[in-house]
CSV table of C-alpha atoms in Angstrom, one decimal:
chain,number,residue,atom,x,y,z
A,409,UNK,CA,4.5,-27.1,9.7
A,410,UNK,CA,5.0,-24.3,7.2
A,411,UNK,CA,8.1,-22.0,6.9
A,412,UNK,CA,7.3,-18.1,7.9
A,413,UNK,CA,9.4,-14.9,8.4
A,414,UNK,CA,8.6,-14.2,12.1
A,415,UNK,CA,9.3,-10.9,13.8
A,416,UNK,CA,10.2,-12.2,17.4
A,417,UNK,CA,10.3,-8.6,18.8
A,418,UNK,CA,10.0,-5.1,17.5
A,419,UNK,CA,13.2,-3.8,16.2
A,420,UNK,CA,14.4,-7.2,16.0
A,421,UNK,CA,15.5,-9.3,12.6
A,422,UNK,CA,13.0,-11.6,10.9
A,423,UNK,CA,14.0,-15.1,11.4
A,424,UNK,CA,12.9,-17.5,8.9
A,425,UNK,CA,11.6,-20.6,10.8
A,426,UNK,CA,8.7,-23.4,11.0
A,427,UNK,CA,5.6,-22.6,12.3
A,428,UNK,CA,2.7,-24.7,13.2
A,429,UNK,CA,-0.5,-23.7,11.4
A,430,UNK,CA,-3.8,-25.3,12.3
A,431,UNK,CA,-6.3,-26.3,10.2
A,432,UNK,CA,-9.0,-23.7,9.4
A,433,UNK,CA,-12.1,-23.6,11.9
A,434,UNK,CA,-15.6,-22.2,11.5
A,435,UNK,CA,-15.4,-19.1,9.2
A,436,UNK,CA,-11.6,-19.6,8.3
A,437,UNK,CA,-9.7,-20.3,5.0
A,438,UNK,CA,-6.2,-21.8,4.6
A,439,UNK,CA,-4.3,-20.4,1.5
A,440,UNK,CA,-1.1,-21.6,0.3
A,441,UNK,CA,0.6,-18.4,-0.8
A,442,UNK,CA,1.7,-17.8,-4.4
A,443,UNK,CA,3.3,-14.3,-4.0
A,444,UNK,CA,3.6,-11.5,-1.4
A,445,UNK,CA,4.6,-8.1,-1.7
A,446,UNK,CA,7.3,-6.5,0.6
A,447,UNK,CA,5.4,-3.3,1.7
A,448,UNK,CA,6.8,-0.3,3.5
A,449,UNK,CA,3.9,-0.8,6.1
A,450,UNK,CA,5.6,-4.3,7.0
A,451,UNK,CA,9.0,-2.2,7.7
A,452,UNK,CA,7.0,0.2,9.9
A,453,UNK,CA,5.4,-2.8,11.9
A,454,UNK,CA,8.8,-4.1,12.3
A,455,UNK,CA,10.6,-0.8,13.5
A,456,UNK,CA,7.8,0.1,15.8
A,457,UNK,CA,6.5,2.8,13.6
A,458,UNK,CA,3.1,1.0,13.6
A,459,UNK,CA,2.0,-1.3,16.3
A,460,UNK,CA,1.6,-5.1,16.4
A,461,UNK,CA,1.5,-7.8,18.8
A,462,UNK,CA,4.8,-9.7,18.7
A,463,UNK,CA,5.9,-12.3,17.8
A,464,UNK,CA,4.3,-12.0,14.7
A,465,UNK,CA,4.4,-13.2,11.1
A,466,UNK,CA,4.2,-10.1,9.1
A,467,UNK,CA,3.1,-9.8,5.4
A,468,UNK,CA,-0.1,-8.1,4.3
A,469,UNK,CA,0.0,-7.9,0.4
A,470,UNK,CA,-0.6,-11.5,-1.0
A,471,UNK,CA,-2.5,-13.9,-3.1
A,472,UNK,CA,-2.4,-17.6,-3.4
A,473,UNK,CA,-4.8,-20.7,-3.4
A,474,UNK,CA,-7.3,-21.9,-1.2
A,475,UNK,CA,-6.2,-25.4,0.3
A,476,UNK,CA,-9.4,-25.9,2.9
A,477,UNK,CA,-12.0,-24.1,4.3
A,478,UNK,CA,-13.7,-24.2,7.6
A,479,UNK,CA,-17.6,-24.8,8.4
A,480,UNK,CA,-19.8,-21.9,7.1
A,481,UNK,CA,-17.3,-20.5,4.5
A,482,UNK,CA,-19.1,-20.6,0.8
A,483,UNK,CA,-17.8,-17.5,-1.1
A,484,UNK,CA,-14.7,-19.5,-1.9
A,485,UNK,CA,-13.6,-23.4,-2.1
A,486,UNK,CA,-10.4,-25.4,-2.3
A,487,UNK,CA,-8.4,-24.8,-5.3
A,488,UNK,CA,-9.7,-21.0,-6.0
A,489,UNK,CA,-7.1,-18.5,-6.2
A,490,UNK,CA,-8.0,-15.7,-3.6
A,491,UNK,CA,-6.3,-12.3,-2.9
A,492,UNK,CA,-5.7,-11.4,1.0
A,493,UNK,CA,-7.7,-8.5,2.1
A,494,UNK,CA,-5.8,-7.2,5.1
A,495,UNK,CA,-8.5,-4.8,6.3
A,496,UNK,CA,-11.9,-6.7,6.1
A,497,UNK,CA,-14.8,-4.1,7.0
A,498,UNK,CA,-17.3,-5.5,10.0
A,499,UNK,CA,-20.4,-3.6,8.1
A,500,UNK,CA,-21.6,-2.6,11.8
A,501,UNK,CA,-19.5,0.1,12.8
A,502,UNK,CA,-20.3,4.0,12.4
A,503,UNK,CA,-17.5,4.2,9.4
A,504,UNK,CA,-19.2,1.3,7.9
A,505,UNK,CA,-22.5,2.6,8.1
A,506,UNK,CA,-21.5,5.9,6.3
A,507,UNK,CA,-19.8,3.6,3.6
A,508,UNK,CA,-16.3,4.6,4.6
A,509,UNK,CA,-15.5,0.8,4.8
A,510,UNK,CA,-11.7,1.6,4.7
A,511,UNK,CA,-12.1,3.3,8.1
A,512,UNK,CA,-13.6,0.4,9.8
A,513,UNK,CA,-13.0,0.6,13.2
A,514,UNK,CA,-13.0,-3.4,13.6
A,515,UNK,CA,-10.7,-4.2,10.6
A,516,UNK,CA,-7.6,-5.1,12.6
A,517,UNK,CA,-9.3,-7.1,15.3
A,518,UNK,CA,-7.8,-10.2,14.1
A,519,UNK,CA,-4.3,-9.0,14.3
A,520,UNK,CA,-4.6,-9.3,18.0
A,521,UNK,CA,-5.5,-13.0,17.7
A,522,UNK,CA,-3.3,-15.7,18.2
A,523,UNK,CA,-3.5,-17.6,14.8
A,524,UNK,CA,-0.3,-20.2,14.7
A,525,UNK,CA,2.6,-21.2,17.0
A,526,UNK,CA,6.2,-21.4,16.9
A,527,UNK,CA,7.8,-25.0,17.2
A,528,UNK,CA,8.5,-24.6,20.7
A,529,UNK,CA,5.0,-23.8,21.3
A,530,UNK,CA,5.1,-20.0,21.5
A,531,UNK,CA,1.9,-18.0,20.4
A,532,UNK,CA,2.3,-16.2,17.2
A,533,UNK,CA,0.1,-13.2,15.8
A,534,UNK,CA,-1.0,-12.4,12.0
A,535,UNK,CA,0.8,-9.1,11.3
A,536,UNK,CA,-2.3,-7.1,9.7
A,537,UNK,CA,-4.7,-10.0,9.8
A,538,UNK,CA,-3.2,-12.1,7.2
A,539,UNK,CA,0.3,-13.1,7.9
A,540,UNK,CA,1.6,-13.3,4.3
A,541,UNK,CA,5.2,-13.8,4.8
A,542,UNK,CA,4.7,-17.6,5.0
A,543,UNK,CA,4.1,-20.6,2.8
A,544,UNK,CA,0.7,-20.9,3.9
A,545,UNK,CA,-1.7,-19.0,6.3
A,546,UNK,CA,-5.0,-19.3,7.9
A,547,UNK,CA,-7.1,-16.2,7.5
A,548,UNK,CA,-10.9,-15.1,8.5
A,549,UNK,CA,-13.2,-15.7,5.4
A,550,UNK,CA,-13.6,-12.1,5.1
A,551,UNK,CA,-9.9,-11.7,4.3
A,552,UNK,CA,-10.0,-14.1,1.3
A,553,UNK,CA,-11.5,-12.6,-1.9
A,554,UNK,CA,-11.8,-14.4,-5.2
A,555,UNK,CA,-8.9,-13.5,-7.8
A,556,UNK,CA,-10.9,-11.8,-10.7
A,557,UNK,CA,-10.8,-13.4,-14.1
A,558,UNK,CA,-7.8,-12.7,-16.3
A,559,UNK,CA,-5.4,-11.7,-13.5
A,560,UNK,CA,-2.3,-13.8,-13.0
A,561,UNK,CA,-2.3,-15.3,-9.3
A,562,UNK,CA,1.2,-13.8,-8.8
A,563,UNK,CA,0.7,-10.5,-9.8
A,564,UNK,CA,-2.5,-10.5,-8.2
A,565,UNK,CA,-0.9,-9.8,-4.5
A,566,UNK,CA,0.0,-6.4,-5.8
A,567,UNK,CA,-3.6,-5.7,-5.8
A,568,UNK,CA,-3.9,-6.5,-2.2
A,569,UNK,CA,-2.4,-3.4,-1.0
A,570,UNK,CA,0.0,-1.3,-3.4
A,571,UNK,CA,-2.5,-0.9,-6.3
A,572,UNK,CA,-5.8,-0.5,-4.2
A,573,UNK,CA,-4.0,2.3,-2.3
A,574,UNK,CA,-2.4,4.1,-5.3
A,575,UNK,CA,-5.3,3.8,-7.4
A,576,UNK,CA,-7.7,5.0,-4.9
A,577,UNK,CA,-5.5,8.1,-3.7
A,578,UNK,CA,-6.1,9.1,-7.4
A,579,UNK,CA,-9.5,8.1,-7.7
A,580,UNK,CA,-11.3,8.2,-4.7
A,581,UNK,CA,-9.4,10.5,-2.5
A,582,UNK,CA,-8.1,13.2,-4.9
A,583,UNK,CA,-10.5,12.3,-7.5
A,584,UNK,CA,-8.3,13.6,-10.2
A,585,UNK,CA,-9.8,14.7,-13.3
A,586,UNK,CA,-8.8,14.6,-17.1
A,587,UNK,CA,-6.7,16.9,-18.0
A,588,UNK,CA,-5.5,17.7,-14.6
A,589,UNK,CA,-1.8,18.1,-13.5
A,590,UNK,CA,-0.6,15.6,-10.9
A,591,UNK,CA,2.8,15.4,-8.9
A,592,UNK,CA,3.8,11.9,-7.2
A,593,UNK,CA,6.1,11.9,-4.3
A,594,UNK,CA,7.7,8.7,-3.9
A,595,UNK,CA,8.5,6.1,-6.6
A,596,UNK,CA,8.2,2.8,-4.5
A,597,UNK,CA,5.5,0.1,-4.9
A,598,UNK,CA,2.7,2.5,-4.0
A,599,UNK,CA,4.2,5.5,-5.8
A,600,UNK,CA,4.5,3.5,-8.9
A,601,UNK,CA,0.7,2.5,-8.6
A,602,UNK,CA,-0.2,6.0,-8.1
A,603,UNK,CA,1.6,7.2,-11.2
A,604,UNK,CA,-0.4,4.7,-13.4
A,605,UNK,CA,-3.7,5.6,-11.8
A,606,UNK,CA,-2.9,9.0,-12.7
A,607,UNK,CA,-2.4,8.0,-16.2
A,608,UNK,CA,-5.6,6.1,-16.3
A,609,UNK,CA,-7.2,9.0,-14.9
A,610,UNK,CA,-6.2,11.0,-17.9
A,611,UNK,CA,-3.7,13.5,-16.1
A,612,UNK,CA,-2.2,15.8,-18.8
A,613,UNK,CA,1.2,16.1,-16.7
A,614,UNK,CA,2.3,13.8,-14.1
A,615,UNK,CA,5.5,14.8,-12.5
A,616,UNK,CA,7.4,11.9,-10.2
A,617,UNK,CA,9.5,13.0,-7.4
A,618,UNK,CA,12.3,10.6,-5.8
A,619,UNK,CA,15.5,11.0,-3.8
A,620,UNK,CA,17.1,8.6,-6.3
A,621,UNK,CA,17.9,9.4,-9.9
A,622,UNK,CA,17.9,5.8,-10.7
A,623,UNK,CA,14.3,5.6,-10.5
A,624,UNK,CA,13.5,8.0,-13.3
A,625,UNK,CA,13.1,4.9,-16.0
A,626,UNK,CA,10.7,3.1,-13.6
A,627,UNK,CA,8.6,6.2,-13.2
A,628,UNK,CA,8.5,7.2,-16.9
A,629,UNK,CA,7.3,3.4,-17.7
A,630,UNK,CA,4.7,4.1,-15.0
A,631,UNK,CA,3.2,7.1,-16.8
A,632,UNK,CA,5.6,10.2,-15.2
A,633,UNK,CA,5.8,12.7,-17.9
A,634,UNK,CA,8.5,14.6,-16.1
A,635,UNK,CA,11.0,13.4,-13.4
A,636,UNK,CA,12.6,15.3,-10.4
A,637,UNK,CA,15.3,14.3,-7.9
A,638,UNK,CA,13.7,15.6,-4.5
A,639,UNK,CA,15.8,18.9,-3.5
A,640,UNK,CA,15.0,22.0,-1.3
A,641,UNK,CA,13.8,23.2,-4.8
A,642,UNK,CA,11.3,20.9,-5.6
A,643,UNK,CA,8.3,23.0,-5.1
A,644,UNK,CA,9.8,25.8,-7.2
A,645,UNK,CA,10.6,23.5,-10.1
A,646,UNK,CA,7.1,21.7,-10.2
A,647,UNK,CA,5.5,25.3,-10.4
A,648,UNK,CA,8.1,25.8,-13.2
A,649,UNK,CA,6.7,22.7,-15.1
A,650,UNK,CA,3.4,24.2,-14.5
A,651,UNK,CA,3.2,27.7,-15.8
A,652,UNK,CA,4.1,29.0,-12.3
A,653,UNK,CA,0.8,27.8,-10.7
A,654,UNK,CA,1.8,24.5,-9.2
A,655,UNK,CA,-0.3,21.2,-9.9
A,656,UNK,CA,-3.7,20.4,-9.3
A,657,UNK,CA,-2.9,17.3,-7.3
A,658,UNK,CA,0.2,16.3,-4.9
A,659,UNK,CA,0.1,12.5,-3.8
A,660,UNK,CA,2.7,12.0,-1.0
A,661,UNK,CA,3.8,8.2,-0.9
A,662,UNK,CA,6.6,8.6,1.5
A,663,UNK,CA,5.3,9.6,5.1
A,664,UNK,CA,7.9,12.3,5.9
A,665,UNK,CA,7.0,15.6,7.4
A,666,UNK,CA,9.3,17.8,4.9
A,667,UNK,CA,7.8,15.4,1.9
A,668,UNK,CA,4.2,16.4,2.9
A,669,UNK,CA,4.9,20.1,3.2
A,670,UNK,CA,6.9,20.0,-0.2
A,671,UNK,CA,4.0,18.5,-1.7
A,672,UNK,CA,1.6,21.1,-0.3
A,673,UNK,CA,3.5,23.5,-1.5
A,674,UNK,CA,3.8,22.2,-4.9
A,675,UNK,CA,0.2,22.3,-5.7
A,676,UNK,CA,-1.6,25.4,-7.1
A,677,UNK,CA,-4.1,27.9,-5.3
A,678,UNK,CA,-7.1,25.9,-4.5
A,679,UNK,CA,-5.0,22.5,-5.3
A,680,UNK,CA,-5.3,19.0,-3.5
A,681,UNK,CA,-3.0,17.3,-1.5
A,682,UNK,CA,-3.6,13.3,-0.7
A,683,UNK,CA,-1.2,11.5,1.9
A,684,UNK,CA,-1.0,8.1,1.7
A,685,UNK,CA,2.8,7.6,3.1
A,686,UNK,CA,2.6,6.4,6.7
A,687,UNK,CA,4.8,8.5,9.2
A,688,UNK,CA,5.9,8.5,12.8
A,689,UNK,CA,4.6,10.5,15.6
A,690,UNK,CA,7.8,12.7,15.4
A,691,UNK,CA,7.1,14.0,12.1
A,692,UNK,CA,5.4,17.1,12.8
A,693,UNK,CA,4.2,19.3,9.7
A,694,UNK,CA,3.4,22.6,10.3
A,695,UNK,CA,1.2,25.6,8.7
A,696,UNK,CA,0.5,29.1,9.5
A,697,UNK,CA,-3.1,30.3,9.9
A,698,UNK,CA,-2.7,33.0,7.0
A,699,UNK,CA,-1.2,30.6,4.4
A,700,UNK,CA,-4.3,28.0,4.9
A,701,UNK,CA,-6.7,30.9,4.0
A,702,UNK,CA,-4.5,32.6,1.3
A,703,UNK,CA,-3.7,29.3,-0.7
A,704,UNK,CA,-7.2,27.7,-0.1
A,705,UNK,CA,-5.7,24.1,-0.5
A,706,UNK,CA,-7.1,20.9,0.8
A,707,UNK,CA,-4.8,18.3,2.7
A,708,UNK,CA,-6.2,14.9,3.1
A,709,UNK,CA,-5.5,11.6,4.6
A,710,UNK,CA,-5.8,8.5,2.7
A,711,UNK,CA,-6.5,5.0,4.2
A,712,UNK,CA,-6.1,2.1,2.2
A,713,UNK,CA,-6.5,4.2,-0.9
A,714,UNK,CA,-9.9,5.0,0.5
A,715,UNK,CA,-11.0,1.8,-1.2
A,716,UNK,CA,-13.6,-1.0,-1.0
A,717,UNK,CA,-11.7,-3.9,-2.3
A,718,UNK,CA,-15.1,-5.8,-2.8
A,719,UNK,CA,-16.1,-3.1,-5.1
A,720,UNK,CA,-12.5,-2.2,-6.5
A,721,UNK,CA,-10.9,-5.2,-7.4
A,722,UNK,CA,-13.4,-5.9,-10.4
A,723,UNK,CA,-12.5,-2.6,-11.6
A,724,UNK,CA,-9.0,-2.9,-11.4
A,725,UNK,CA,-9.0,-6.3,-13.0
A,726,UNK,CA,-10.7,-4.7,-16.0
A,727,UNK,CA,-7.7,-2.2,-16.2
A,728,UNK,CA,-5.3,-5.2,-16.2
A,729,UNK,CA,-7.2,-7.2,-18.9
A,730,UNK,CA,-7.2,-4.0,-21.0
A,731,UNK,CA,-3.6,-3.4,-20.8
A,732,UNK,CA,-4.1,-0.1,-18.7
A,733,UNK,CA,-2.6,-1.4,-15.9
A,734,UNK,CA,0.7,-3.2,-15.8
A,735,UNK,CA,1.2,-5.1,-12.7
A,736,UNK,CA,4.6,-6.5,-13.4
A,737,UNK,CA,5.8,-2.8,-13.8
A,738,UNK,CA,5.7,-2.4,-10.1
A,739,UNK,CA,7.9,-5.4,-9.4
A,740,UNK,CA,11.8,-4.7,-9.5
A,741,UNK,CA,12.9,-7.9,-7.6
A,742,UNK,CA,11.5,-11.3,-7.1
A,743,UNK,CA,12.9,-12.9,-4.0
A,744,UNK,CA,12.4,-15.7,-1.7
A,745,UNK,CA,11.3,-15.5,2.2
A,746,UNK,CA,15.0,-15.1,3.1
A,747,UNK,CA,15.2,-12.2,1.1
A,748,UNK,CA,12.8,-10.2,2.8
A,749,UNK,CA,15.5,-8.4,5.1
A,750,UNK,CA,17.5,-7.2,2.3
A,751,UNK,CA,14.3,-5.7,0.8
A,752,UNK,CA,13.7,-3.7,4.0
A,753,UNK,CA,17.2,-2.6,3.8
A,754,UNK,CA,16.5,-1.4,-0.1
A,755,UNK,CA,13.4,0.4,1.2
A,756,UNK,CA,15.2,2.1,3.8
A,757,UNK,CA,17.8,3.2,1.1
A,758,UNK,CA,15.3,4.3,-1.1
A,759,UNK,CA,16.1,1.6,-3.8
A,760,UNK,CA,13.8,0.0,-6.1
A,761,UNK,CA,10.1,-0.8,-6.7
A,762,UNK,CA,7.9,-3.6,-5.2
A,763,UNK,CA,10.0,-6.6,-4.0
A,764,UNK,CA,7.9,-9.7,-4.7
A,765,UNK,CA,8.2,-13.2,-2.4
A,766,UNK,CA,7.5,-15.7,-4.9
A,767,UNK,CA,6.7,-19.1,-3.5
């Protein structure tokens, strides 16, 4: 038995309880968690914005130590540090054949498979494949990637989602070039990673936008050169900071229609907007045909930073070792399992950056 945060039903409070976790079968790995980040996607799963079989153990941003491996697993061994990859690519579907592994059609197949049981025998599903809100978990081998040298195990958890997403949004989706100007909407965990990525990319001006004035120091530490508290004048203020042109690139990390529209309006003619935030079906964004033609802007969705974890983790690790990427700067609170509900409340209230569950 191990302790875990169980979502008993969509919209229900999390329950911290013991679960019966089996030993790994063929092609599986058992991991003792060192840390797990509390991501907005976990909140979206719990409230029904994103679908998940229930009851489930949520948590998809984690790192830990291999306890044991099943038959056929050779790339990791007991005692090794691993980062959990919640969206492993199958290598066979159409998207994978195009090299777009972040769009793999089979990436979340494991999320629909029973992986553990509650003490009363009720089946449990692993939220987003890896069920990181638990002391230990059992995952498919493809979900366990070796921690690169020089990255502390606890901090490595952040690489599994927030950093891969924020870095990828800048370097893979928006393809920010040295000297370009960037606006980042939303200064949570992913937003802070995006700000650092924009700085690493050599952006000349980095404008952070958030509803909370208290996040300015976090944003500037991450690389923001300017900070704006979100308002109906945000797009105008951004143009005022960029010689009335607008930024070259806007990255939206919130997932709200009004924020996406503002990000679009904040870019220059011919600018690029990348949407990272996950919004609900009720969030409708509208454009008229004339403005699409006139402004010549690009609006792009971005899944998991358009990243390939196997290729990108070594790159991120080099940035960490060189001091260019500060993983600790993303974390504003270190909590235990029973602190996750309060972390959800803080996200809803727009407070803080990343909350990190430390085991």
